[in-house]
């Protein structure tokens, strides 16, 4: 069939006929080596869009944008895909709840995220106080000028280095962005072509806040994300991926840009740089004190310096968590800024869910996780680790109630609070709840009925949620507790015994006991595993990262779970309801994992499989694999439980051997 007949069929509106002809033509000419090949591919994108098949349209569009042909790249950039919600069937659309008639209305946060000024001020003041007290202590307890001089030089170098990094980092980031992600720097007119409302918001914010328009970048990657970096508001960079325009509507894109502009207006990168510098100085004081206590000299002074070093390390740990808290607070305030600026908090709620969906959707097409999403995790508007549950819910349902159910874990499970302490971003459910309160203040219907989610949360079994949580926290750190407990016991026993092996052996015995106790809880009997689906598991508000839930799943292996690692042994499983990571453990340990990833994973990808394992949920959900059975009869066994028993038993055995050996000598 000729190319012209396919083009004629498309012009006449016979899209299926055009697709059939163009697909056959493209099979005979798979490479974009001639103008006819390029024309066929461009028309195919339009034909797929016309029938609403966004998935196939995206595949062809990505081929064009990644092509070495400049004309193909130019056409793809100028003809972005129609936003997802316009091409989906009605059953897949999220009904829009509306937006405010006017923008700039002041919205009360109601305690959400705390106070930005207070969080920034208290964090930096506490860190300054920590540094000052520790520095003063070291000066007062030292009768030699050398330690003080050395510490002063170290702190001076740290300050100079961080000051230089502060002003030079935007240029270094520009280089790495171009090198790693091929960032294109564009003008406001191109952004306006892609999203008219976004351009309007950028002009509005820059005029009202009297700041220079940020340098605007686009990365040709379909994983939706956005991030900001720089040193001062007038030298900021605001970068988004092409996927943001693919998966989000115009008003939703504008809310994402407004969120990033909020970071610029609030001087977020400057505040975080100062706070990070103070944490680094705490660690410097700790490491300096450690070095001073190793040499000779006055034992009293050495003890005092050692105490100061210990306190410095405690301050360093506290400072690290203060930084994470400050980062989460700034995300809440950037959301608030976007809601006030656009008058569209519902649009940002919808954008967060669609970004999660886009990350899951792109992950289902790629055999390896995106380097962009992994590499910009802390910078991005959304933590991709939290995308799986929300994106999975949206992937199969436009019902906000079903999507809202995955937020129950974020809102009510105590593990959610515990895991969030180590995250730079608030959990999605908490962000959507805050945005819903802003919508209510504007007199709007909410996009997601968080009131219903809160109501359902109040009916959850509180004893099941909280009854064993303290014990579970202890068990979660059982290895560390066992090791420290064994060390303390060994030191105490050494005072009544001359066997130095007690100090070496007791911590290993304690470590082994901790591993075995934790394994007993982590890996319950899987013979009673139920057959279920991924979304049902993700909607379980009682899910835990510790107490695994035995489950049977059926689906297709669609790729590896290790970002940027071609020999990764972890896998991605997709069933009709969503996608889940499967963690594999070879009986031969890390070497076995490497060989499995190198030799067998590639042959498994694309197979329909049945799996059994222990489902767990932290910031992201996953399954510790027990067994996988492929459609061609391939059987893969995984040995998480086995290795826990081996590590625990081996540690106890080694501890006993060391104790006995040193006792004989």
XYZ file of C-alpha atoms in Angstrom:
665
model
C 0.000 0.000 0.000
C 1.227 3.516 -0.791
C 1.884 6.322 1.653
C -0.480 8.606 -0.247
C -3.439 6.251 0.227
C -2.834 6.336 3.980
C -2.644 10.126 3.998
C -5.859 10.332 1.954
C -7.660 8.004 4.371
C -6.573 10.195 7.287
C -7.762 13.394 5.573
C -11.144 11.800 4.906
C -11.509 10.843 8.581
C -11.086 7.104 8.018
C -8.631 6.799 10.869
C -8.597 3.038 11.356
C -8.005 2.519 7.639
C -5.239 5.125 7.717
C -3.587 3.417 10.686
C -3.683 0.043 8.936
C -2.057 1.469 5.795
C 0.531 3.581 7.615
C 1.519 0.760 9.968
C 2.106 -1.540 6.992
C 4.089 1.171 5.225
C 6.196 1.781 8.353
C 6.977 -1.926 8.751
C 8.630 -1.855 5.350
C 10.564 1.318 6.304
C 11.196 1.153 10.075
C 13.899 3.845 10.106
C 13.374 7.574 9.547
C 15.717 7.638 6.578
C 13.520 9.481 4.093
C 10.892 12.263 4.074
C 8.196 9.656 3.347
C 9.157 7.645 6.463
C 8.937 10.789 8.567
C 5.582 11.803 7.085
C 4.143 8.356 7.787
C 5.215 8.459 11.433
C 3.850 11.956 11.974
C 0.517 11.004 10.456
C 0.404 7.865 12.595
C 0.700 9.981 15.760
C -2.259 12.103 14.617
C -4.327 9.061 13.633
C -3.768 7.325 16.965
C -4.728 10.540 18.751
C -7.886 10.797 16.669
C -9.139 7.394 17.864
C -8.043 8.094 21.456
C -5.197 5.553 21.579
C -2.738 7.715 23.515
C -0.478 4.789 24.385
C 0.396 3.975 20.772
C 0.548 7.661 19.880
C 3.064 8.184 22.675
C 5.252 5.293 21.511
C 5.524 6.741 17.999
C 5.923 10.311 19.331
C 8.805 9.193 21.567
C 10.467 7.574 18.538
C 10.307 10.936 16.777
C 11.526 13.045 19.710
C 14.476 10.683 20.300
C 15.365 10.423 16.625
C 18.645 11.726 15.223
C 16.601 13.451 12.516
C 16.365 17.194 13.400
C 13.093 17.563 11.445
C 11.521 14.713 13.426
C 12.613 16.266 16.720
C 11.341 19.695 15.694
C 7.946 18.332 14.647
C 7.593 16.344 17.878
C 8.385 19.411 19.985
C 5.898 21.534 18.098
C 3.167 18.879 18.137
C 2.918 17.718 21.684
C 0.423 14.999 22.452
C -3.072 16.008 23.446
C -3.347 15.987 27.253
C -4.413 12.689 28.685
C -7.788 13.764 29.992
C -8.864 14.943 26.544
C -8.105 11.658 24.825
C -9.317 9.227 27.439
C -12.854 7.833 27.395
C -15.341 9.387 29.793
C -14.991 6.487 32.184
C -11.306 7.358 32.632
C -11.725 11.096 33.198
C -11.562 12.841 36.527
C -14.477 15.226 36.689
C -13.143 18.691 37.403
C -14.557 20.274 40.528
C -13.970 23.841 39.408
C -11.805 26.791 40.345
C -12.189 30.229 41.909
C -13.546 33.086 39.792
C -10.762 35.370 41.067
C -7.154 34.706 41.974
C -4.982 36.032 44.769
C -7.539 35.328 47.519
C -5.718 34.849 50.836
C -6.135 31.284 52.089
C -5.669 30.200 55.698
C -3.441 27.165 56.084
C -5.060 26.105 59.338
C -1.836 24.789 60.799
C -0.956 22.749 57.712
C 2.822 22.496 57.444
C 3.330 24.874 60.379
C 4.755 28.356 59.811
C 7.270 28.771 56.991
C 9.020 31.699 58.667
C 8.959 29.917 62.018
C 10.214 26.642 60.518
C 13.035 28.419 58.695
C 13.901 30.697 61.596
C 13.788 28.027 64.285
C 15.753 25.538 62.175
C 18.517 27.972 61.341
C 18.547 29.492 64.851
C 18.832 26.050 66.451
C 21.591 25.064 64.080
C 23.432 28.334 64.690
C 23.029 27.760 68.409
C 24.353 24.221 68.133
C 27.406 25.357 66.206
C 28.092 28.286 68.567
C 27.778 26.241 71.760
C 29.965 23.455 70.424
C 32.605 25.849 69.130
C 32.650 27.796 72.398
C 32.909 24.565 74.384
C 35.914 23.406 72.408
C 37.627 26.781 72.864
C 37.046 26.895 76.618
C 38.178 23.340 77.341
C 41.341 23.436 75.241
C 44.606 24.858 76.608
C 46.342 24.624 73.245
C 45.880 26.973 70.313
C 46.454 24.296 67.687
C 43.077 22.497 67.965
C 41.184 25.773 67.905
C 43.170 26.987 64.908
C 42.611 23.718 63.082
C 38.896 23.817 63.783
C 38.671 27.464 62.733
C 40.426 26.666 59.458
C 38.127 23.706 58.835
C 35.006 25.793 59.466
C 36.407 28.621 57.344
C 37.029 26.226 54.450
C 33.505 24.838 54.840
C 31.967 28.307 54.744
C 34.044 29.363 51.735
C 33.298 26.117 49.896
C 29.549 26.354 50.541
C 29.500 30.043 49.636
C 31.248 29.269 46.343
C 28.951 26.300 45.755
C 25.943 28.490 46.490
C 26.770 30.930 43.704
C 28.386 28.480 41.284
C 25.939 25.582 41.700
C 23.383 26.972 39.202
C 26.028 26.912 36.470
C 27.211 23.440 37.498
C 23.597 22.271 37.483
C 23.108 23.797 34.033
C 26.034 21.720 32.796
C 24.827 18.476 34.378
C 21.258 19.080 33.163
C 22.469 19.494 29.599
C 24.816 16.536 29.861
C 22.513 14.046 31.591
C 19.078 15.072 30.341
C 19.742 17.270 27.271
C 17.759 20.158 28.738
C 16.522 22.685 26.139
C 16.406 26.299 27.298
C 13.318 27.985 25.883
C 11.692 31.397 25.942
C 8.343 32.302 27.435
C 6.729 32.307 23.995
C 7.370 28.554 23.592
C 5.929 27.878 27.049
C 2.900 29.953 26.037
C 2.477 27.781 22.947
C 2.469 24.671 25.126
C 0.395 26.077 27.993
C -1.142 29.564 27.645
C -2.236 29.788 31.280
C 1.276 28.935 32.483
C 2.773 31.889 30.622
C 0.125 34.129 32.158
C 0.959 32.872 35.667
C 4.710 33.363 35.155
C 4.199 36.975 34.018
C 1.774 37.644 36.873
C 4.025 36.281 39.637
C 7.200 37.918 38.319
C 5.453 41.282 38.041
C 3.790 41.096 41.466
C 6.897 39.837 43.278
C 9.276 42.029 41.271
C 11.551 39.169 40.219
C 13.182 38.319 36.913
C 11.549 35.657 34.784
C 13.341 32.389 35.625
C 15.432 30.663 33.010
C 12.979 28.132 31.563
C 14.001 24.623 30.543
C 12.302 21.564 29.048
C 13.653 18.003 29.157
C 12.480 15.694 26.369
C 11.345 12.921 28.717
C 7.783 11.675 29.073
C 8.079 11.102 32.827
C 6.234 14.145 34.239
C 8.260 16.222 36.694
C 9.219 19.806 37.528
C 11.942 21.335 39.682
C 13.674 24.613 40.496
C 17.256 25.427 41.389
C 19.509 28.470 41.675
C 21.062 30.718 44.286
C 18.923 33.881 44.290
C 15.380 34.492 42.970
C 16.634 36.583 40.055
C 18.970 33.823 38.858
C 16.618 30.863 39.297
C 16.061 28.048 36.801
C 12.678 26.375 36.383
C 12.824 23.089 34.486
C 10.027 20.687 33.535
C 9.852 17.517 31.479
C 7.868 17.176 28.273
C 5.720 14.595 30.062
C 4.187 17.353 32.162
C 2.488 18.729 29.021
C 1.528 15.234 27.858
C -0.260 14.092 30.998
C -1.616 17.358 32.406
C -4.174 19.851 31.121
C -3.333 23.528 30.675
C -4.678 24.643 34.061
C -2.919 21.772 35.827
C 0.424 22.610 34.215
C -0.042 26.203 35.395
C -0.495 25.080 39.026
C 2.739 23.071 38.842
C 4.637 26.101 37.530
C 3.035 28.221 40.264
C 4.242 25.706 42.867
C 7.808 25.967 41.558
C 7.553 29.766 41.450
C 6.561 29.572 45.110
C 9.941 27.991 45.886
C 11.643 30.886 44.108
C 9.585 33.590 45.829
C 10.220 32.014 49.252
C 14.007 31.856 48.677
C 13.893 28.136 49.385
C 17.243 27.206 47.884
C 19.002 29.979 49.845
C 17.499 28.928 53.182
C 18.248 25.247 52.570
C 21.851 26.069 51.664
C 22.408 27.985 54.928
C 20.788 25.231 56.993
C 22.813 22.517 55.225
C 26.045 24.429 55.907
C 25.309 24.550 59.635
C 24.650 20.811 59.729
C 27.963 20.218 57.979
C 29.761 22.355 60.590
C 28.229 20.237 63.369
C 29.713 17.172 61.719
C 33.064 18.943 61.304
C 33.199 19.685 65.029
C 32.374 16.049 65.775
C 35.079 14.676 63.464
C 37.624 17.219 64.747
C 36.930 16.261 68.358
C 37.315 12.585 67.434
C 40.808 13.213 66.059
C 41.913 15.216 69.120
C 40.928 12.474 71.558
C 43.190 9.885 69.885
C 46.487 11.562 70.789
C 48.214 12.043 74.085
C 47.701 14.878 76.547
C 45.587 15.786 79.531
C 42.968 13.067 80.060
C 40.546 15.568 81.552
C 40.723 17.750 78.463
C 40.458 14.702 76.192
C 37.348 13.555 78.044
C 35.807 17.008 77.724
C 36.566 17.183 73.995
C 35.196 13.662 73.539
C 31.984 14.705 75.278
C 31.705 17.779 73.065
C 32.259 15.587 69.998
C 29.504 13.215 71.107
C 27.123 16.142 71.614
C 28.119 17.490 68.182
C 27.162 14.178 66.595
C 23.778 14.252 68.357
C 23.281 17.801 67.036
C 24.259 16.583 63.560
C 21.549 13.897 63.669
C 18.978 16.395 64.987
C 20.032 18.905 62.337
C 19.566 16.345 59.554
C 15.978 15.711 60.628
C 15.382 19.451 60.999
C 16.492 19.840 57.372
C 14.038 17.173 56.229
C 11.263 18.828 58.247
C 12.113 22.187 56.704
C 12.041 20.655 53.218
C 8.567 19.169 53.795
C 7.302 22.463 55.234
C 8.494 24.333 52.151
C 6.572 21.909 49.916
C 3.356 22.681 51.818
C 3.951 26.410 51.418
C 4.729 26.085 47.716
C 1.394 24.232 47.332
C -0.314 27.030 49.263
C 1.329 29.660 47.056
C 0.101 27.847 43.935
C -3.437 27.628 45.299
C -3.552 31.358 46.081
C -1.869 32.429 42.842
C -4.029 30.363 40.488
C -7.228 30.133 42.530
C -7.173 26.479 41.517
C -6.215 24.170 44.412
C -8.243 21.414 42.770
C -6.062 21.729 39.687
C -2.915 21.080 41.741
C -4.551 18.098 43.500
C -5.408 16.694 40.091
C -1.895 17.474 38.840
C -0.258 15.546 41.700
C -2.392 12.492 40.974
C -1.763 12.697 37.230
C 1.984 13.115 37.759
C 1.915 9.924 39.827
C -0.079 8.250 37.050
C 2.353 9.461 34.392
C 5.331 8.095 36.328
C 3.619 4.708 36.669
C 2.507 4.726 33.020
C 5.963 5.564 31.706
C 7.488 3.022 34.074
C 5.224 0.337 32.618
C 6.641 1.032 29.148
C 10.305 1.201 30.099
C 12.421 -1.804 31.033
C 14.502 0.358 33.369
C 13.421 3.182 35.732
C 13.960 6.713 34.481
C 17.328 8.314 35.296
C 15.577 11.685 35.301
C 13.038 10.712 37.962
C 15.645 8.967 40.118
C 18.219 11.735 39.726
C 15.865 14.604 40.602
C 13.960 12.913 43.433
C 14.788 15.519 46.096
C 14.334 18.459 43.686
C 11.082 17.413 41.987
C 7.548 18.441 42.838
C 6.700 14.820 43.604
C 8.640 11.998 45.252
C 8.453 9.229 42.653
C 8.796 6.608 45.393
C 5.297 7.570 46.532
C 3.850 7.521 43.000
C 3.113 3.814 42.719
C 0.000 3.642 44.901
C -1.629 6.898 43.748
C -0.726 6.356 40.101
C -1.999 2.796 40.182
C -5.373 3.926 41.557
C -5.779 6.543 38.825
C -4.578 4.090 36.186
C -7.684 1.925 36.471
C -10.279 4.274 37.907
C -11.547 7.810 37.555
C -13.585 7.404 40.753
C -12.084 9.829 43.316
C -13.322 7.553 46.118
C -11.206 4.653 44.891
C -8.233 6.923 44.396
C -8.820 8.433 47.823
C -8.665 5.001 49.490
C -4.939 4.767 48.820
C -4.581 7.974 50.882
C -5.842 6.168 53.997
C -2.358 4.795 54.620
C -0.824 8.266 54.260
C -3.312 9.820 56.649
C -3.793 7.196 59.373
C -1.149 4.494 59.345
C 1.524 5.323 61.965
C 4.143 3.878 59.623
C 3.276 6.706 57.242
C 4.316 9.275 59.852
C 7.453 7.287 60.701
C 8.544 6.903 57.078
C 7.782 10.544 56.289
C 10.389 11.624 58.862
C 13.067 10.512 56.388
C 11.429 12.075 53.328
C 11.943 15.455 51.657
C 8.269 15.545 50.564
C 5.031 15.213 52.534
C 2.939 12.143 51.771
C 0.546 12.691 48.864
C -2.589 12.165 50.925
C -1.598 14.947 53.315
C -0.883 17.358 50.453
C -4.218 16.608 48.784
C -6.023 17.057 52.102
C -4.421 20.493 52.571
C -5.362 21.515 49.020
C -8.929 20.363 49.644
C -9.202 22.724 52.623
C -8.125 25.611 50.348
C -10.819 24.625 47.845
C -13.412 24.662 50.621
C -12.299 28.170 51.663
C -12.894 29.307 48.072
C -16.378 27.813 48.126
C -15.477 25.083 45.642
C -16.364 21.435 45.510
C -13.290 19.362 46.276
C -11.630 17.198 43.657
C -11.217 14.305 46.077
C -13.695 13.881 48.889
C -11.125 13.930 51.660
C -13.938 14.330 54.172
C -15.079 10.839 53.215
C -11.499 9.569 53.502
C -11.189 11.137 56.973
C -14.555 9.637 57.924
C -13.496 6.187 56.766
C -10.215 6.613 58.612
C -12.076 7.189 61.863
C -13.761 3.786 61.486
C -10.459 1.916 61.157
C -9.477 -0.531 63.891
C -7.299 1.634 66.128
C -5.841 -1.285 68.063
C -4.813 -2.909 64.778
C -3.207 0.353 63.627
C -1.510 1.467 66.828
C -1.666 -1.447 69.272
C 1.659 -3.045 68.355
C 3.288 -0.059 66.668
C 5.821 0.682 69.417
C 6.807 -2.978 69.513
C 7.042 -2.997 65.708
C 9.376 0.016 65.767
C 11.610 -1.869 68.195
C 11.480 -4.967 65.977
C 12.176 -2.859 62.874
C 15.499 -1.886 64.429
C 16.091 -5.244 66.115
C 19.504 -5.796 64.490
C 20.838 -2.449 65.706
C 19.322 -2.873 69.156
C 20.725 -6.399 69.403
C 24.201 -5.272 68.377
C 24.300 -2.339 70.830
C 22.769 -4.448 73.602
C 25.331 -7.181 73.000
C 28.160 -4.627 73.068
C 26.970 -3.207 76.388
C 26.668 -6.690 77.885
C 30.121 -7.601 76.568
C 31.693 -4.513 78.131
C 29.957 -5.157 81.465
C 31.012 -8.815 81.490
C 34.585 -7.834 80.636
C 34.813 -6.058 83.984
C 34.414 -9.438 85.741
C 36.281 -11.520 83.157
C 39.628 -11.306 81.408
C 38.255 -12.630 78.096
C 38.505 -9.867 75.432
C 36.433 -12.047 73.109
C 33.342 -10.964 75.032
C 33.598 -7.471 73.534
C 33.902 -8.929 70.022
C 31.538 -11.872 70.332
C 28.659 -10.429 72.352
C 27.684 -7.739 69.791
C 27.633 -10.382 67.020
C 25.487 -12.686 69.134
C 23.125 -9.785 69.891
C 23.038 -8.886 66.192
C 22.172 -12.462 65.231
C 19.405 -12.717 67.820
C 17.949 -9.418 66.562
C 17.979 -10.636 62.948
C 16.250 -13.914 63.856
C 13.553 -12.238 65.957
C 12.863 -9.715 63.190
C 12.739 -12.475 60.557
C 10.124 -14.350 62.582
C 7.826 -11.302 62.315
C 8.734 -10.237 58.775
C 8.094 -13.557 57.066
C 4.816 -15.146 58.231
C 3.541 -18.459 56.862
C 2.894 -17.978 53.147
C 0.939 -21.209 52.652
C -2.233 -19.232 53.361
C -1.471 -16.488 50.830
C -4.607 -15.084 49.178
C -5.021 -14.392 45.480
C -5.503 -10.661 45.046
C -4.500 -7.702 42.869
C -2.036 -4.853 43.256
C -4.558 -2.060 43.856
C -6.268 -4.006 46.647
C -2.934 -4.461 48.391
C -2.082 -0.781 48.004
C -5.464 0.270 49.400
C -4.871 -1.625 52.648
C -4.597 1.035 55.396
C -3.011 -1.518 57.760
C -0.079 -2.410 55.464
C 3.363 -2.374 57.067
C 7.002 -2.414 55.948
C 7.710 -4.903 58.746
C 4.843 -7.395 58.883
C 4.704 -8.837 55.379
C 1.313 -9.837 53.973
C 1.454 -13.139 52.019
C -0.196 -12.696 48.619
C -0.548 -14.333 45.205
C -0.428 -12.046 42.166
C -0.722 -12.722 38.450
C 0.521 -10.344 35.788
C 3.260 -9.551 33.309
C 6.913 -8.815 34.015
C 7.540 -5.493 32.284
C 11.096 -4.558 33.272
C 13.766 -4.193 35.916
C 13.338 -2.381 39.189
C 16.877 -1.038 39.514
C 17.408 2.464 38.136
C 20.239 2.691 35.635
C 21.493 -0.842 36.442
C 21.411 -3.158 33.434
C 22.153 -6.221 35.534
C 19.584 -5.472 38.241
C 17.813 -8.516 39.675
C 14.632 -6.800 40.917
C 11.600 -6.848 38.631
C 8.455 -4.859 37.818
C 5.146 -6.743 37.776
C 2.060 -5.312 36.116
C -1.459 -6.664 36.497
C -4.769 -5.112 35.297
C -4.880 -2.919 38.416
C -1.352 -1.522 38.559
C 2.401 -2.029 38.889
C 4.518 -3.351 41.759
C 8.236 -3.907 42.363
C 9.363 -7.471 43.106
C 12.541 -7.803 45.147
C 14.599 -10.896 44.385
C 17.194 -12.604 46.618
C 19.395 -15.395 45.279
C 20.422 -18.298 47.483
C 24.013 -17.387 46.538
C 23.767 -13.812 47.814
C 24.927 -10.693 45.920
C 26.904 -12.734 43.373
C 23.805 -14.791 42.641
C 21.728 -11.612 42.303
C 24.211 -10.237 39.774
C 24.257 -13.453 37.727
C 20.466 -13.668 37.799
C 20.201 -10.063 36.598
C 22.804 -10.632 33.901
C 21.614 -13.986 32.533
C 17.944 -14.574 33.330
C 16.040 -11.330 33.820
C 16.080 -10.361 30.138
C 14.426 -13.663 29.171
C 11.715 -13.209 31.815
C 10.648 -9.709 30.772
C 7.423 -9.856 28.775
C 6.261 -13.156 30.261
C 2.928 -13.705 31.975
C 3.715 -14.969 35.462
C 2.190 -16.030 38.719
C 3.984 -14.861 41.845
C 3.843 -15.404 45.563
C 5.536 -13.199 48.113
C 5.244 -10.894 51.119
C 3.678 -7.508 50.321
C 5.053 -4.512 52.234
C 4.421 -0.788 52.179
C 6.646 2.107 53.150
C 6.844 5.372 51.189
C 6.579 3.016 48.208
C 5.024 -0.476 48.146
C 6.892 -3.616 47.121
C 6.825 -7.411 47.403
C 9.614 -9.643 48.686
C 9.445 -12.461 46.159
C 9.155 -16.107 47.234
C 8.411 -17.815 43.931
C 7.709 -16.826 40.352
C 6.302 -19.176 37.712
C 6.374 -18.152 34.057
C 3.943 -19.086 31.299
C 6.580 -21.274 29.635
C 7.120 -23.300 32.805
C 10.074 -21.300 34.121
C 10.214 -21.328 37.922
C 12.279 -18.835 39.930
C 12.770 -19.120 43.681
C 13.770 -16.229 45.932
C 15.375 -16.601 49.355
C 14.747 -13.552 51.561
C 13.721 -15.675 54.557
C 16.611 -18.094 54.030
C 19.179 -15.273 54.077
C 17.708 -13.756 57.226
C 18.097 -17.106 58.961
C 21.614 -17.571 57.556
C 22.737 -14.077 58.567
C 21.220 -14.412 62.036
C 22.541 -17.911 62.684
C 25.927 -17.113 61.152
C 26.342 -14.010 63.296
C 25.542 -15.958 66.473
C 27.933 -18.755 65.498
C 30.760 -16.307 64.703
C 30.164 -14.487 68.001
C 30.437 -17.751 69.960
C 33.580 -18.788 68.067
C 35.287 -15.444 68.792
C 34.351 -15.612 72.478
C 35.686 -19.166 72.871
C 38.819 -18.502 70.797
C 39.949 -15.489 72.801
C 39.088 -17.221 76.050
C 41.521 -20.057 75.229
C 44.271 -17.607 74.367
